[in-house]
Amino acid sequence: MAILKTPLAFTGNPLDRASEKRGDVHWLAEKRAEKSCRILPFWRTQPLLFGDQEGQGPFELGFLDAQTLCDLGVPDGEEVLLGLHGSAARFARDVSTLEDPSLVGPLGAFREARPAAALLAGPEIAILAQGKALLEWHARTGFCSVCGGRTVSNEGGYRRTCTACPAEHFPRTDPVAIMLVTDGDACLLARNRRYVSTSIHSTLAGFIEPGESIEEAVRREVFEEVGVRTGTVRYAAAQPWPFPFSLMIGCYAEAVSKEILVDGTEIVAARWFSRREVRDILNGLHGDVSLPRPEAIAYHLVREWAEE
Amino acid sequence: MAILKTPLAFTGNPLDRASEKRGDVHWLAEKRAEKSCRILPFWRTQPLLFGDQEGQGPFELGFLDAQTLCDLGVPDGEEVLLGLHGSAARFARDVSTLEDPSLVGPLGAFREARPAAALLAGPEIAILAQGKALLEWHARTGFCSVCGGRTVSNEGGYRRTCTACPAEHFPRTDPVAIMLVTDGDACLLARNRRYVSTSIHSTLAGFIEPGESIEEAVRREVFEEVGVRTGTVRYAAAQPWPFPFSLMIGCYAEAVSKEILVDGTEIVAARWFSRREVRDILNGLHGDVSLPRPEAIAYHLVREWAEE
C-alpha cells in the first residue's frame, strides 16, 4: 500500500504564484493597484468567509477590492501576494489590529480556519492554507533571529530582511512525518493527549528533526511513541497543513515488532485494529472509536488501507 | 522509476536521539558529566576531524572528552545533545569564538563540512549532518523573531525559549523538492548559475512554499526554471542536507511538454539527455558534462534512472 488516490484538503491551489515576478516592486505595485485586484483579510488567523446572513452556505473566501476594505474601515496590515488568477492579483492581508471584526458583518464573517476549510470548495481551501501559513509566519517574524533588529517584508511577502544586519529570512515550512503502522491485516491507531474527544484515534506523527530522512523520522517517532519497531516505510502523499505552517508527509510503515508501550506523555492509548474493525469505524458502526475528519491526511491513510 | 536503492550520504545516523529524555535537565547534566561523554567541536560550521599529521586518512569525527577540550584551551559555546552511543552521551559544541583553530593541530583539523563528508564513513557523515544543522540553527536564533528578546537553549538544544516573551522556537528544517524530469528515454539536466564548474549539470530543485504539497512544488519549480510542464510525480528518497538545514525530497517527474525555456536567472542552460548519453557521463566518457558528487541525492536520481 502506498500513494494515496484521494486529493487531499489544502492541495490543488489554482493560483499562479508568479514567483519569478514578485521580486519586481514596480510589477507588484501595478498589480496591487489594478481594479481586478482582490484581497483576502485574515483576522487573528481567521479568514473572512462570505455566506448568507444566517451563517448558511454556500461559503466562499471573502476576497474584497481595496476600496471596499477601505470603506468598511478595515485597517492596513502585512500583505502577501497569493498569486495571479488569470491576470488579476490576489493578496492576503493581516487585519488583526481590527478591534471589532463584526464590522464586516453585512458581507460575511471571520471564521476559524479549520472548520472554515470544511465549508469551502477544494481550490479555495488551498488558497486559505497558503494565506494563513504566510501571514502566521510574518506575524512571528517581525524581528531578526540573528541580531534582534526589526525586519521588513519584501518580494510580495516571500522574504523578510533585517533592517539592522544583512540577514534574510524566508517563510518557514515544518516537515512532519505522519504514518500508519501496519502489520499484515492490522493497523495501529493511537489516542493523543491533545485530542478533545476520547473516541478519536489516529495515526502517529512527529516533526522531522535535523539530520533525519523522512523514513528515519518515521521509525524514530513510532518507537518513541508506542515502542514498536518498523521496517519498510513507503511514502503515500503530502499535505500542506497551515497550523501554523507544516507539511504533512504521509507514509505507511510496516511493523517488525508487535508489543505496544505507549509513551504516556504524548500518546495515552494505542492498540492494533483489524481491517474489519477499521471498516466498522469508517462506517460509524464502532461506538467507542472514531477517526479524524477527512480534511486530515490521517483519515485517508487509514481509509485507503482499510479499503485495499 | 521510483524509490532509490542506494543509501544516501547524511542518512544512517547510529545514535539514539533520546528525545524523550532530553527535557530532563538532571539526566542531561549527569550524562554530560560522565567520563564516557564525548564532544564534537565545530569551528565556524567546520567539524573537527581526526586524521594523521599530513592530513591523510583514515579520518574520523573529532569527538573529544571535556577534559581534553579544556586542556587544549577550546572555549565554551552552545552545546547540543546528538544522542547516545550505548549509554554514553555525544554532544556537539560550537567553538567559533576560538581565534586560532590550529591549536587542535596535534589531533586533527577543522575541515569544511562538505569535503569532510566525502572523507568519513557513512554513520559519521550522518552525525556530522545532525550537529552542523543544529548548531547553525542555534547560531541564527540568538534572538526571538516574535519580540526581539534574547533566547536561550534548552531540551539539549532542541528548543530555544525567549527570555522576554512566551515564545518557543524549534530547530528549523527547510523541505526542498529535487527532481529528475524524464521523458521516456530522455532526462533533463540543467546548469545552475551557482555552480562553479561549467561542466556540472544536475537535476532541478527548489524550496517547497507554504501551502504546497511536494508534488505541486515539483511541478511549479520545473515550469518556472525550464518552462516544461510535468504530470506524474513519484517520490524517490529523502536526504538531510545540512547546508544549512534542508531536507532534500527527491522525486521523478514525467514531462508532458518538451520545449525548454530556461529562466536565465537561476538556470543558465538545460537540455534533454538520452539514457545512453547519461551513461557516458556517469562513466566519464562525456568530455563537456559532469554530474554532482555522489554525496548529493541528485547523482543517485540520475544514476538509478540511467541504469534502469
XYZ file of C-alpha atoms in Angstrom:
616
model
C 0.000 0.000 0.000
C 1.364 3.398 -0.949
C 0.424 6.556 -2.876
C -2.982 7.893 -1.870
C -5.597 8.194 -4.603
C -7.820 10.821 -2.934
C -6.993 14.507 -3.456
C -6.203 15.983 -0.050
C -7.605 19.122 1.552
C -5.309 22.177 1.283
C -3.812 20.943 -2.015
C -4.877 21.981 -5.523
C -4.170 25.714 -5.310
C -5.298 27.169 -8.668
C -3.332 30.449 -8.420
C -0.130 31.125 -10.357
C 2.343 32.104 -7.626
C 4.296 34.280 -10.105
C 7.396 33.734 -8.014
C 9.731 34.931 -10.756
C 7.940 38.313 -10.833
C 7.249 39.092 -7.189
C 10.758 40.462 -6.637
C 9.898 43.338 -9.010
C 8.433 46.112 -6.825
C 7.060 48.032 -9.810
C 5.235 44.998 -11.178
C 3.900 44.266 -7.710
C 2.656 47.833 -7.159
C 0.965 47.833 -10.578
C -0.791 44.551 -9.927
C -1.867 45.758 -6.493
C -3.349 48.953 -7.991
C -5.362 47.233 -10.738
C -9.135 47.286 -10.373
C -9.212 43.497 -10.717
C -7.018 43.018 -7.624
C -8.699 41.301 -4.669
C -7.575 40.996 -1.062
C -8.493 38.306 1.448
C -8.445 39.646 5.026
C -7.400 37.399 7.932
C -8.328 38.485 11.446
C -6.191 36.778 14.102
C -5.582 33.790 11.791
C -9.268 33.624 10.767
C -10.100 34.153 7.079
C -13.123 36.185 6.018
C -15.779 33.939 4.506
C -18.737 35.135 2.507
C -22.001 33.359 3.299
C -25.571 34.378 3.848
C -26.800 36.369 6.824
C -27.745 33.328 8.889
C -24.295 31.843 8.558
C -25.567 29.391 5.967
C -23.636 28.416 2.871
C -22.624 28.199 0.209
C -19.480 29.797 1.536
C -16.554 31.274 -0.311
C -13.363 33.091 0.594
C -14.030 36.762 1.318
C -11.841 38.393 -1.340
C -12.608 42.140 -1.423
C -11.316 45.020 -3.506
C -9.145 47.643 -1.844
C -11.855 50.308 -1.936
C -14.407 48.134 -0.139
C -11.885 47.277 2.566
C -11.144 50.970 2.979
C -14.850 51.923 3.059
C -15.514 49.303 5.743
C -12.740 50.746 7.877
C -10.594 47.614 7.729
C -7.082 48.634 8.820
C -3.844 48.227 6.897
C -1.579 45.332 7.787
C 1.006 42.951 6.400
C 0.065 41.918 2.857
C 1.304 38.921 0.904
C 0.878 38.076 -2.756
C -1.047 34.825 -3.117
C -0.678 34.837 -6.889
C -2.467 35.531 -10.107
C -5.955 34.456 -11.118
C -5.687 34.981 -14.860
C -4.013 38.381 -14.917
C -5.644 39.592 -11.688
C -3.621 39.624 -8.479
C -4.813 38.027 -5.253
C -3.393 39.152 -1.919
C -3.956 38.214 1.720
C -3.879 40.886 4.440
C -3.436 40.551 8.175
C -6.135 42.769 9.754
C -5.572 41.587 13.328
C -5.457 45.157 14.622
C -9.159 45.448 13.815
C -10.948 45.821 17.149
C -14.450 44.946 16.046
C -14.379 42.147 13.454
C -18.167 42.256 13.162
C -17.916 45.424 11.048
C -17.589 43.161 8.002
C -20.933 41.671 9.090
C -23.023 42.516 6.014
C -20.550 40.609 3.861
C -19.756 37.556 5.916
C -17.706 36.643 8.958
C -14.212 35.763 10.078
C -14.159 32.051 10.885
C -11.669 29.683 12.479
C -9.568 28.273 9.657
C -10.016 24.590 10.366
C -13.838 24.496 10.412
C -13.782 27.053 7.574
C -11.848 24.555 5.487
C -14.721 22.099 5.801
C -17.110 24.724 4.364
C -15.155 25.673 1.246
C -14.566 24.158 -2.180
C -11.181 22.436 -2.704
C -9.307 25.172 -4.585
C -10.381 27.779 -2.004
C -9.168 25.620 0.888
C -5.730 25.560 -0.722
C -5.663 29.347 -1.049
C -6.718 29.604 2.597
C -3.776 27.349 3.556
C -1.295 29.462 1.627
C -2.523 32.768 3.056
C -2.806 31.561 6.633
C 0.648 29.943 6.698
C 2.317 33.012 5.183
C 0.590 35.540 7.440
C 1.289 33.491 10.568
C 4.963 33.348 9.595
C 5.018 37.137 9.154
C 3.280 37.651 12.499
C 6.075 35.650 14.173
C 8.972 37.164 12.248
C 8.824 40.871 12.994
C 12.325 40.648 14.457
C 15.586 39.190 13.196
C 16.530 35.937 14.938
C 20.206 36.654 14.205
C 20.525 40.127 15.780
C 17.155 41.127 17.268
C 16.656 44.010 14.795
C 13.357 44.798 13.103
C 12.558 43.015 9.863
C 10.566 44.202 6.858
C 8.696 42.207 4.233
C 9.613 42.168 0.566
C 9.240 40.012 -2.570
C 5.485 40.086 -2.098
C 5.834 38.570 1.356
C 8.168 35.681 0.496
C 11.194 37.205 2.235
C 11.864 39.417 5.235
C 15.083 41.347 5.521
C 16.640 42.711 8.670
C 16.932 46.492 8.962
C 20.000 46.166 11.213
C 22.109 43.313 9.755
C 22.421 41.532 6.387
C 20.206 38.581 7.398
C 17.389 37.426 5.134
C 14.525 35.290 6.388
C 12.338 33.028 4.276
C 8.898 31.546 5.015
C 9.149 28.565 7.264
C 7.602 25.174 6.475
C 7.973 22.438 9.099
C 8.089 18.923 7.652
C 6.140 16.418 9.755
C 6.183 12.645 9.287
C 2.717 11.105 9.719
C 2.412 7.359 9.433
C 0.022 4.460 9.603
C 1.829 1.492 11.138
C 0.602 -1.778 9.683
C 1.162 -5.431 10.493
C -0.445 -7.537 7.810
C -4.182 -7.266 8.350
C -3.880 -4.945 11.375
C -3.007 -1.303 11.835
C -2.067 0.755 14.863
C -4.251 3.667 15.934
C -3.489 5.852 18.921
C -5.096 8.443 21.116
C -3.113 11.631 21.566
C -3.319 13.566 24.833
C -4.232 16.698 22.844
C -7.403 15.220 21.328
C -10.519 16.733 22.849
C -12.705 13.698 22.178
C -11.711 10.460 23.908
C -13.107 8.467 20.980
C -10.738 9.830 18.349
C -7.908 7.512 17.384
C -5.439 8.383 14.672
C -2.070 7.697 13.080
C 1.162 8.687 14.800
C 3.076 11.809 13.734
C 6.048 13.963 14.658
C 8.359 16.675 13.389
C 11.300 15.564 11.253
C 14.476 16.587 13.114
C 17.745 18.000 11.745
C 19.861 15.258 10.184
C 16.986 12.825 9.598
C 15.465 11.423 6.432
C 11.675 11.007 6.287
C 11.985 7.261 6.793
C 14.302 7.664 9.792
C 11.913 10.134 11.406
C 9.033 7.678 10.902
C 10.923 4.838 12.612
C 12.109 7.022 15.484
C 8.716 8.565 16.184
C 6.890 5.228 16.115
C 9.386 3.676 18.507
C 9.329 6.676 20.859
C 5.561 6.957 20.979
C 4.429 3.327 21.091
C 7.606 1.203 21.395
C 7.024 -0.594 18.088
C 9.923 -1.236 15.676
C 9.188 -0.627 11.997
C 10.999 -1.720 8.849
C 9.861 -0.778 5.357
C 8.451 2.747 5.095
C 6.505 3.789 1.989
C 5.707 7.370 1.022
C 1.970 7.864 0.431
C 1.222 11.597 -0.053
C 1.983 15.066 1.265
C -0.392 17.732 2.530
C 0.234 21.377 3.460
C -1.145 21.866 6.961
C -1.439 25.543 7.930
C -1.499 25.093 11.739
C 0.637 27.127 11.688
C 2.871 26.102 8.743
C 3.587 22.394 8.477
C 3.973 19.992 5.588
C 2.499 16.607 6.498
C 4.403 13.787 4.782
C 2.207 10.710 4.928
C 3.698 7.202 4.973
C 2.899 3.558 5.618
C 5.310 1.805 7.973
C 5.494 -1.979 8.352
C 5.822 -3.154 11.941
C 8.577 -5.634 12.765
C 7.532 -5.908 16.422
C 4.044 -6.033 17.896
C 4.159 -5.168 21.592
C 2.888 -1.667 22.341
C 4.300 0.503 25.100
C 2.768 3.989 24.954
C 4.982 6.889 25.990
C 2.280 8.224 28.333
C 3.176 11.821 27.594
C 2.069 12.450 24.026
C 0.222 9.166 23.421
C -2.150 7.955 26.122
C -3.541 4.836 24.440
C -2.799 2.752 21.361
C -3.770 -0.658 20.052
C -3.928 -2.801 16.961
C -7.155 -2.740 14.949
C -8.124 -5.360 12.372
C -9.102 -4.230 8.893
C -12.668 -5.283 9.670
C -12.740 -3.125 12.808
C -11.372 -0.163 10.873
C -14.086 -0.573 8.238
C -16.671 -0.555 11.037
C -15.144 2.653 12.408
C -15.278 4.232 8.951
C -18.926 3.232 8.649
C -19.746 4.646 12.086
C -20.508 1.159 13.420
C -17.879 1.202 16.158
C -19.312 3.001 19.160
C -16.148 3.852 21.051
C -13.692 4.795 18.333
C -13.764 7.458 15.639
C -11.216 8.851 13.183
C -10.064 12.421 12.459
C -12.105 14.377 9.921
C -11.489 13.912 6.169
C -9.571 17.228 5.973
C -6.694 15.397 7.676
C -4.359 13.120 5.729
C -4.584 10.654 8.652
C -8.175 9.826 7.678
C -7.134 8.956 4.125
C -4.086 6.926 5.175
C -6.435 4.791 7.282
C -9.319 4.617 4.821
C -7.299 3.678 1.760
C -5.514 0.971 3.725
C -8.819 -0.395 5.058
C -10.392 -0.466 1.603
C -7.403 -2.094 -0.043
C 11.129 4.533 -11.703
C 10.865 5.463 -8.046
C 12.378 4.652 -4.647
C 16.178 4.848 -4.694
C 18.080 1.695 -3.742
C 21.374 3.328 -2.744
C 21.779 4.535 0.858
C 22.314 8.297 0.733
C 25.028 10.365 2.392
C 23.929 12.078 5.643
C 21.422 9.288 6.428
C 22.005 6.276 8.700
C 22.690 8.091 11.974
C 23.513 5.370 14.527
C 22.887 7.473 17.653
C 19.790 7.171 19.834
C 18.463 10.748 19.956
C 16.897 10.089 23.385
C 14.325 12.748 22.617
C 12.016 11.644 25.436
C 14.821 12.229 27.982
C 16.493 15.405 26.845
C 13.902 17.611 28.515
C 15.164 16.318 31.903
C 17.916 18.732 32.965
C 19.199 16.399 35.696
C 19.539 13.452 33.326
C 21.235 15.722 30.794
C 23.725 17.091 33.339
C 24.538 13.582 34.548
C 25.134 12.305 31.033
C 27.277 15.340 30.274
C 29.410 14.722 33.389
C 30.062 11.029 32.726
C 33.607 10.062 31.769
C 32.283 8.313 28.660
C 30.788 11.564 27.307
C 32.381 12.895 24.114
C 32.025 16.274 22.428
C 32.467 17.128 18.761
C 33.656 20.709 18.285
C 32.555 22.748 15.240
C 34.536 25.861 14.370
C 32.563 28.248 12.153
C 30.485 25.357 10.767
C 33.561 23.142 10.273
C 33.706 19.869 12.241
C 36.936 18.666 13.832
C 38.272 15.618 12.003
C 40.950 13.314 13.310
C 43.495 12.239 10.713
C 47.210 11.832 10.548
C 49.660 14.716 10.644
C 49.919 15.046 6.869
C 46.188 15.393 6.502
C 45.927 11.816 5.280
C 43.172 9.427 6.261
C 41.583 7.398 7.550
C 39.552 10.227 9.007
C 37.005 10.199 11.761
C 34.909 12.764 13.607
C 36.971 14.528 16.293
C 34.960 13.602 19.392
C 36.931 14.668 22.486
C 36.305 14.374 26.213
C 35.577 17.540 28.167
C 38.967 17.496 29.922
C 40.931 17.363 26.671
C 38.904 20.247 25.226
C 39.615 22.240 28.385
C 43.343 21.375 28.341
C 43.610 22.483 24.709
C 42.049 25.834 25.582
C 38.950 25.263 23.436
C 36.337 27.807 24.570
C 32.824 27.107 25.814
C 29.956 27.598 23.410
C 26.460 26.403 22.552
C 26.207 22.640 23.081
C 23.601 20.260 21.671
C 22.906 16.649 22.517
C 23.467 14.471 19.475
C 22.328 11.352 21.304
C 23.507 8.209 22.992
C 26.106 5.735 21.762
C 25.233 2.792 24.015
C 24.865 4.604 27.320
C 27.477 7.267 26.534
C 26.330 10.736 25.520
C 27.563 12.511 22.409
C 27.366 16.300 22.154
C 28.346 18.885 19.543
C 29.785 22.260 20.617
C 30.083 25.496 18.706
C 33.646 26.760 19.301
C 33.504 29.579 16.758
C 34.929 32.068 19.271
C 38.235 30.200 19.081
C 40.710 32.600 17.489
C 43.361 30.099 16.474
C 41.761 26.860 15.272
C 45.199 25.328 14.676
C 45.618 24.773 18.426
C 43.872 21.442 17.949
C 46.657 20.671 15.439
C 48.177 17.605 17.117
C 44.801 15.872 16.989
C 43.428 16.800 13.614
C 41.943 19.788 11.872
C 38.671 21.638 11.353
C 37.508 20.965 7.809
C 34.764 22.316 5.578
C 31.732 20.082 6.121
C 31.032 19.168 2.516
C 34.504 17.856 1.590
C 34.722 16.370 5.102
C 31.637 14.307 4.337
C 33.490 12.663 1.452
C 36.263 11.587 3.858
C 34.123 9.933 6.523
C 32.325 6.625 6.931
C 28.528 6.692 6.423
C 27.360 6.754 10.049
C 29.783 9.574 10.885
C 28.571 11.680 7.944
C 25.049 11.450 9.374
C 26.234 12.616 12.807
C 28.065 15.489 11.125
C 24.811 16.479 9.376
C 22.863 16.462 12.626
C 25.439 18.511 14.546
C 26.052 21.038 11.799
C 22.353 21.681 11.128
C 21.554 22.107 14.834
C 24.496 24.393 15.604
C 23.835 26.566 12.552
C 20.238 26.934 13.675
C 21.389 27.989 17.155
C 23.870 30.462 15.689
C 20.985 32.137 13.796
C 18.441 32.034 16.615
C 20.029 34.008 19.437
C 17.071 36.390 19.338
C 13.318 35.890 19.359
C 11.710 36.513 15.963
C 8.449 37.418 17.716
C 9.681 40.170 20.045
C 13.432 40.673 19.506
C 14.334 39.422 23.007
C 17.267 37.134 23.762
C 16.675 33.395 23.527
C 18.265 30.559 25.480
C 18.715 26.920 24.573
C 17.074 24.058 26.421
C 15.991 20.419 25.922
C 19.547 19.545 24.957
C 19.457 22.093 22.142
C 16.134 21.087 20.561
C 14.284 24.188 21.732
C 15.076 27.830 22.402
C 12.859 29.914 24.646
C 12.588 33.662 24.704
C 13.689 35.427 27.895
C 11.263 38.307 27.241
C 8.044 36.715 25.917
C 6.404 33.258 25.986
C 7.639 32.278 22.501
C 9.326 28.916 21.930
C 11.467 28.216 18.893
C 12.216 24.796 17.443
C 15.014 23.691 15.080
C 14.236 24.599 11.529
C 14.312 22.128 8.635
C 13.598 23.500 5.162
C 11.949 20.982 2.821
C 13.322 21.178 -0.723
C 11.879 19.397 -3.745
C 14.607 17.995 -6.024
C 13.518 16.243 -9.170
C 14.742 14.481 -12.257
C 12.407 15.319 -15.135
C 12.089 12.415 -17.543
C 10.501 11.954 -20.941
C 10.653 8.294 -21.872
C 14.278 7.567 -22.691
C 15.457 11.139 -22.032
C 16.010 13.204 -18.907
C 16.508 16.906 -18.329
C 19.757 18.149 -16.789
C 20.468 21.799 -16.123
C 23.309 24.101 -15.227
C 22.681 26.367 -12.270
C 24.262 29.811 -12.149
C 25.748 28.965 -8.739
C 27.793 26.002 -9.996
C 31.491 26.793 -10.066
C 32.299 24.334 -12.842
C 30.669 24.963 -16.212
C 30.607 21.218 -16.888
C 28.334 20.285 -13.992
C 24.743 19.563 -14.932
C 22.192 18.406 -12.397
C 18.534 17.956 -11.533
C 16.288 20.927 -10.764
C 15.403 21.834 -7.185
C 13.626 24.452 -5.102
C 12.164 25.175 -1.679
C 8.641 23.944 -1.022
C 6.493 27.019 -0.314
C 3.713 27.499 2.245
C 0.507 25.855 1.066
C 2.156 23.464 -1.399
C 2.375 19.688 -1.478
C 5.653 18.097 -2.585
C 4.189 17.242 -5.969
C 2.866 20.773 -6.504
C 6.242 22.259 -5.640
C 7.916 19.918 -8.153
C 5.589 20.973 -10.978
C 5.862 24.677 -10.140
C 9.661 24.693 -9.878
C 10.156 22.763 -13.115
C 7.861 25.098 -15.014
C 9.454 28.227 -13.536
C 13.031 27.134 -14.153
C 12.829 25.471 -17.570
C 9.274 26.043 -18.863
C 8.448 22.325 -19.005
C 5.069 21.014 -17.823
C 5.139 17.812 -15.773
C 2.418 15.319 -14.866
C 3.031 12.272 -12.695
C 5.477 12.873 -9.847
C 6.945 9.916 -7.942
C 8.699 10.153 -4.592
C 12.153 8.526 -4.707
C 14.028 9.228 -1.437
C 14.818 11.928 1.119
C 18.178 13.192 2.318
C 19.065 15.566 5.157
C 21.259 18.283 3.658
C 22.999 20.383 6.335
C 23.733 23.485 4.191
C 22.468 24.939 6.415
C 19.440 22.787 7.378
C 17.456 21.430 4.449
C 15.643 18.179 3.792
C 16.018 17.190 0.156
C 12.925 15.326 -1.075
C 13.901 13.533 -4.268
C 11.338 12.779 -6.983
C 10.946 11.703 -10.583
C 8.657 13.911 -12.653
C 7.259 12.896 -16.048
C 7.334 15.658 -18.643
C 4.145 16.402 -20.560
C 5.784 19.092 -22.694
C 9.267 19.085 -24.224
C 10.259 22.627 -25.175
C 12.788 24.148 -22.783
C 12.852 27.838 -21.868
C 15.415 28.477 -19.143
C 14.615 31.210 -16.640
C 18.060 32.785 -17.156
C 18.316 33.807 -13.520
C 18.779 30.581 -11.589
C 19.187 28.199 -14.533
C 21.550 29.249 -17.326
C 21.358 26.162 -19.526
C 19.289 22.994 -19.750
C 18.732 20.261 -22.300
C 17.446 16.725 -22.761
C 19.987 13.906 -22.485
C 19.401 10.368 -23.741
C 19.930 7.462 -21.381
C 22.996 6.498 -23.417
C 24.494 9.974 -23.020
C 23.838 9.900 -19.281
C 25.602 6.542 -19.011
C 28.574 8.066 -20.833
C 28.582 10.971 -18.396
C 28.497 8.529 -15.464
C 31.435 6.643 -16.966
C 33.419 9.839 -17.516
C 33.217 9.418 -21.283
C 31.424 12.708 -21.949
C 34.004 15.449 -22.109
C 31.823 18.507 -21.549
C 29.303 17.362 -18.975
C 29.687 16.018 -15.443
C 27.309 15.315 -12.560
C 27.327 16.414 -8.906
C 29.323 14.255 -6.497
C 27.771 11.070 -5.045
C 27.141 12.784 -1.691
C 24.254 14.570 -3.431
C 20.898 12.858 -3.977
C 20.888 14.374 -7.497
C 23.675 11.984 -8.537
C 21.639 8.954 -7.434
C 18.396 10.154 -9.005
C 20.257 10.363 -12.310
C 22.303 7.178 -11.951
C 19.457 4.891 -10.910
C 17.320 6.182 -13.770
C 20.163 5.683 -16.262
C 20.825 2.136 -15.080
C 17.180 1.137 -15.070
